[in-house]
Coordinates of C-alpha atoms in Angstrom, one line a residue:
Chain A
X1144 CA 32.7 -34.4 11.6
X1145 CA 33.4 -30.9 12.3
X1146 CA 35.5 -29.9 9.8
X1147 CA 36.2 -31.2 6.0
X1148 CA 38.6 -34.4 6.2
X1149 CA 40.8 -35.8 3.5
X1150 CA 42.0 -39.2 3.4
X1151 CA 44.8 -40.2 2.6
X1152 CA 47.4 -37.5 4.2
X1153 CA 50.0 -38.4 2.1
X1154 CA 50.5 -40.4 -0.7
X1155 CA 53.3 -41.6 -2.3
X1156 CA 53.3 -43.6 -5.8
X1157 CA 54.4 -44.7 -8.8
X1158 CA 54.3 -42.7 -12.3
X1159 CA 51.9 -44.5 -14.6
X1160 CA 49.5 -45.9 -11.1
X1161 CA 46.1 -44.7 -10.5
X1162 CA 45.3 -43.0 -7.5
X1163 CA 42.1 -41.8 -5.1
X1164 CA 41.8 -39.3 -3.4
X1165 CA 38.9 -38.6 -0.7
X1166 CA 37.1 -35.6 0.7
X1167 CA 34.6 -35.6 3.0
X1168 CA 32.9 -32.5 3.3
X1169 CA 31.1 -30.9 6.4
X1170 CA 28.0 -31.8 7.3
X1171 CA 25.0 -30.5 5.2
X1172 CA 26.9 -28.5 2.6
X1173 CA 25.6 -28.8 -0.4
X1174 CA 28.6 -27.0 -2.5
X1175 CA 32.0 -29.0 -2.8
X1176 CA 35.5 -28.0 -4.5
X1177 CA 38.7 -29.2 -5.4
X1178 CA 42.1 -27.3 -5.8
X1179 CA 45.6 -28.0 -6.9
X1180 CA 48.5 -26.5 -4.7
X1181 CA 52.1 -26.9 -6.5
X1182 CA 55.0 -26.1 -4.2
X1183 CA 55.2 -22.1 -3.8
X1184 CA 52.0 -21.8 -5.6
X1185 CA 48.2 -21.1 -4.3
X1186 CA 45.7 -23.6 -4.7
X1187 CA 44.3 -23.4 -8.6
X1188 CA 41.3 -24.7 -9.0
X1189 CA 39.9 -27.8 -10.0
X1190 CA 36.2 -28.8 -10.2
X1191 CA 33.7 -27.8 -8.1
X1192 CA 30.0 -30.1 -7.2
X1193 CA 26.5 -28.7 -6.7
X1194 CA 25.3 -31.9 -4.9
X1195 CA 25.7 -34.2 -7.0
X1196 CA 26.8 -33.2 -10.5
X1197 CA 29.9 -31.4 -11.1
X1198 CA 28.8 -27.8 -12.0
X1199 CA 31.9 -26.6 -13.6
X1200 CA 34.9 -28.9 -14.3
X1201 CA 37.2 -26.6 -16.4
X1202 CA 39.9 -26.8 -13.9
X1203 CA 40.5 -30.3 -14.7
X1204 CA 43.9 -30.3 -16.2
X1205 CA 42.9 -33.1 -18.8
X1206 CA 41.8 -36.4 -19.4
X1207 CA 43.9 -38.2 -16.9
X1208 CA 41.5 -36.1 -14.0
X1209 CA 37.9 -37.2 -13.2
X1210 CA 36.2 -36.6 -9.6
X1211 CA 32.8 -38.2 -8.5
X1212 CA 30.2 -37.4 -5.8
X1213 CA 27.6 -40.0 -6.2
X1214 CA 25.4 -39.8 -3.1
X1215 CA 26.0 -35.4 -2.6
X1216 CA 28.5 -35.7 0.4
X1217 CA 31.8 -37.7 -0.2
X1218 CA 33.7 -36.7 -3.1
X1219 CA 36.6 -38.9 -4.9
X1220 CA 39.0 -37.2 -6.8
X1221 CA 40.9 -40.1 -9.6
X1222 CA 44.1 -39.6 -11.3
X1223 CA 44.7 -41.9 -13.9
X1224 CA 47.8 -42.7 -15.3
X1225 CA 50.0 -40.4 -12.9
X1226 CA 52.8 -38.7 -14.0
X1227 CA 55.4 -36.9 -12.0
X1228 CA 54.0 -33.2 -12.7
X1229 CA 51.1 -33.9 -10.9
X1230 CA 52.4 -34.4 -7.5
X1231 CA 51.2 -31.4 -5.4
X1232 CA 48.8 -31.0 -2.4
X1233 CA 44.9 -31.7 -3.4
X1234 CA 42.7 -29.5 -1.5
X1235 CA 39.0 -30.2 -0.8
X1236 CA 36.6 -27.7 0.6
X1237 CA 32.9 -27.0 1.1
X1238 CA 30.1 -24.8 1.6
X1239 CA 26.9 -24.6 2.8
X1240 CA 25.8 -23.4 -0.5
X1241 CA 27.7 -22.2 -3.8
X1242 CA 27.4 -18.2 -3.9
X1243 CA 25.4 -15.3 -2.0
X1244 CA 26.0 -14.3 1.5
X1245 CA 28.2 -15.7 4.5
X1246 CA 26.8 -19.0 3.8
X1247 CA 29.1 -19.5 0.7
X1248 CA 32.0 -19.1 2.9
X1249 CA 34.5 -22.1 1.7
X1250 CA 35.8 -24.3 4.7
X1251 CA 39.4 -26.5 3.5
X1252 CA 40.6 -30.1 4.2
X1253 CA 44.2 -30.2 5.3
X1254 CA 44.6 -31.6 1.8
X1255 CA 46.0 -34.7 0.4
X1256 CA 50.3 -34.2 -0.7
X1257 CA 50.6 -36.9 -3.6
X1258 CA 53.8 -37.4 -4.6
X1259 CA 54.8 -39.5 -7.9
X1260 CA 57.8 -41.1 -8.6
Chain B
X1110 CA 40.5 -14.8 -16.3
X1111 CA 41.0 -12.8 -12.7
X1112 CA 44.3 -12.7 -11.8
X1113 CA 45.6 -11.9 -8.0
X1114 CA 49.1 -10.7 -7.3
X1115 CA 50.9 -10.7 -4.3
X1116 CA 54.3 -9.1 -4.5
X1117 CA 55.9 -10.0 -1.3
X1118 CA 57.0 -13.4 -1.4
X1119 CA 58.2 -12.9 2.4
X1120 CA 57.6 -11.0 5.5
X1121 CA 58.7 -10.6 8.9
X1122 CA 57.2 -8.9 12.1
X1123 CA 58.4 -8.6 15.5
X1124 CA 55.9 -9.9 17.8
X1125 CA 53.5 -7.2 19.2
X1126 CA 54.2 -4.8 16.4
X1127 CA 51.7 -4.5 13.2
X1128 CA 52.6 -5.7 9.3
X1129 CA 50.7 -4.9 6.2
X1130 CA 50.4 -7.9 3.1
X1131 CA 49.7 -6.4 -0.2
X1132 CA 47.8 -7.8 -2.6
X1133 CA 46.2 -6.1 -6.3
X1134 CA 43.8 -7.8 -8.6
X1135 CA 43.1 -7.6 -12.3
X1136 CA 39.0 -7.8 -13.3
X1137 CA 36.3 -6.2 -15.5
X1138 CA 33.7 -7.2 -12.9
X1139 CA 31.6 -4.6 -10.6
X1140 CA 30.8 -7.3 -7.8
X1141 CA 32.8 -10.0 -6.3
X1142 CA 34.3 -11.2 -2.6
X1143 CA 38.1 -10.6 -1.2
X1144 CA 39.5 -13.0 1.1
X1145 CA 42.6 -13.3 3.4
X1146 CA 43.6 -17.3 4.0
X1147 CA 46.1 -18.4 6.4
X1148 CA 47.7 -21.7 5.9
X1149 CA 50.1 -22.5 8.7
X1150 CA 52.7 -26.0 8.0
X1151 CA 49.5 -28.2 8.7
X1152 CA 48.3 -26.9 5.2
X1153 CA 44.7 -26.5 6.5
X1154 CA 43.7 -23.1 4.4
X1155 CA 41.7 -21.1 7.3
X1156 CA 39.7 -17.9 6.4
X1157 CA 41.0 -14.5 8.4
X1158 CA 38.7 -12.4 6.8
X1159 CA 36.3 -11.3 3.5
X1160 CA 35.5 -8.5 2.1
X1161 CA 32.2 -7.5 -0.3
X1162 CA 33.4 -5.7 -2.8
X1163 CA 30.1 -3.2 -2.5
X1164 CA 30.3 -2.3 0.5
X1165 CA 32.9 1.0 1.8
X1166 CA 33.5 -0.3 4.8
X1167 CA 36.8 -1.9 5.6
X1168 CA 36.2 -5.5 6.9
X1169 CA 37.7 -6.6 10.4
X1170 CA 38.0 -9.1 12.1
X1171 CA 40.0 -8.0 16.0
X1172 CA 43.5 -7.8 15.3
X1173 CA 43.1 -8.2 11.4
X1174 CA 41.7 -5.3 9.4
X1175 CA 41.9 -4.7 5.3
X1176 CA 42.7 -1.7 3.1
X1177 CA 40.2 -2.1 -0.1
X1178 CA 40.7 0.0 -2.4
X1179 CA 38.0 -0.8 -5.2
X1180 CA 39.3 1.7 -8.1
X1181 CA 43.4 1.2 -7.1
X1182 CA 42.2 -3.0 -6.6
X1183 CA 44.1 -3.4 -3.8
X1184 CA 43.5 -5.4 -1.1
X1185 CA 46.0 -5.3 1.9
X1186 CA 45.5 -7.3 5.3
X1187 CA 47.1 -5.4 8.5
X1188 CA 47.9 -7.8 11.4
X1189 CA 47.9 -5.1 14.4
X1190 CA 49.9 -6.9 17.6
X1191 CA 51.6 -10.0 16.0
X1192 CA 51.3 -12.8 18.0
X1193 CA 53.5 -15.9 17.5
X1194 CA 50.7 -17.9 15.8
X1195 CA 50.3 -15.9 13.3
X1196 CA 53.0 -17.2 11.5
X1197 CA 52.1 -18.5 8.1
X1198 CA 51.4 -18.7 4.8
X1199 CA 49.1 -15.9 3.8
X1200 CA 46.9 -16.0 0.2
X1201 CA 45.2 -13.5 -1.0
X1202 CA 41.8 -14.1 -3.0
X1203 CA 39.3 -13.8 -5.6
X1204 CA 35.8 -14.6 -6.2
X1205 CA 33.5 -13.4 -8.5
X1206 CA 29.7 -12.6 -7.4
X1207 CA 28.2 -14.3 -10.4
X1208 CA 27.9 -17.8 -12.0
X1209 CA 31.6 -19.2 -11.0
X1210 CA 32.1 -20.1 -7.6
X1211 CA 36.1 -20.9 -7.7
X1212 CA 38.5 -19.1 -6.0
X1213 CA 41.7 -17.2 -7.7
X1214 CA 44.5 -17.4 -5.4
X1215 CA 48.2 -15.3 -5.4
X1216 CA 51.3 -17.1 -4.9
X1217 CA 51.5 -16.2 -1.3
X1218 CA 53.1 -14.6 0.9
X1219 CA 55.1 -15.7 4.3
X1220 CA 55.0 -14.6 7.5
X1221 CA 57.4 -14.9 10.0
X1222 CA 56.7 -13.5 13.8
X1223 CA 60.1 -12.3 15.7
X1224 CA 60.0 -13.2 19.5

């Protein structure tokens, strides 16, 4: 597609469930990220994928957290075990590579809102 | 880590007229990039405009200019001739030039536009 799309919109779920959340990024970009936006905060970051492998993780708040990107392009973001702190909107975006130049320019999803009951 | 402030939790403009978003910053590093995002109720983050931080020149981008002032770190976006749809969220951010691609965001500041 034209732009990085994140499925589901919203999600809505129960604390102690697991959870997935999916980015797909545009087209050809090889660098993907995810952020964490709490109500009245700015996104904080996550993880962030050089193709395939996650190139630097220590975003991930702990254990509960794990994101894949098996084939380079779509990336799943898992949340085991939910609790109620983690509801917030899950931003994805990617660029066409990870630093130098207007090419590492970072395009966003509309994000995923999770809420946990 | 880097930190990024923005001090102005909320803003207003009256449409046509011009409005200036602070924002400071807190590093040790020589080289890194400055953004503007927009995020309007959609939630879709969408760049307004980046800034190298070796290079003098202010950035713009038409009606959307920055104030970068490397040694003060500051970093202020001026909207000249607000126009309705510029109402938003506004974040202010980060990112360093070396290994460590993420972004470091401020808390934000909104923007309303006065018909």
């Amino acid at each position: 597609g034209a732009g990085v799309s994140q499925t589901p919109s919203n999600k809505v779920t129960e604390k102690g469930k697991y959870v997935e959340l999916r980015c797909d990024p545009i087209s050809g970009h090889t660098a993907l990220y995810w952020y964490r936006q709490s109500l009245g905060q700015g996104p904080e970051f996550l993880i962030y994928f050089q193709g395939t492998g996650a190139a630097d993780d220590s975003g991930l708040p702990n254990d509960r957290f794990f994101a894949v990107r098996p084939e380079g392009s779509v990336s799943t973001l898992k949340i085991q075990r939910t609790e109620r702190g983690d509801s917030a909107v899950y931003l994805c975006a990617s660029s066409l590579r990870v630093a130098g130049g207007p090419t590492d320019t970072q395009y966003f999803g509309p994000g995923t809102r999770l809420t946990v009951l | 880590a880097q930190t990024v402030t923005q001090s102005q939790p909320e803003m207003s403009v009256q449409e046509a007229e011009t409005v200036t978003l602070s924002c400071t910053y807190d590093t040790s590093e020589s080289d890194y990039y400055l953004f503007w995002y927009k995020q309007p109720p959609s939630r879709q983050m969408i760049l307004v405009i980046r800034q190298e931080a070796y290079k003098q020149q202010n950035a713009t981008e038409n009606r959307f200019s920055v104030n970068f002032q490397k040694a003060a770190k500051s970093f202020s976006l001026k909207i000249s001739d607000s126009q309705l749809g510029d109402a938003a969220m506004y974040f202010c951010a980060y990112r360093s030039a070396g290994t460590g691609n993420q972004f470091y965001f401020g808390t934000g500041t909104s923007l309303t536009v006065i018909p």
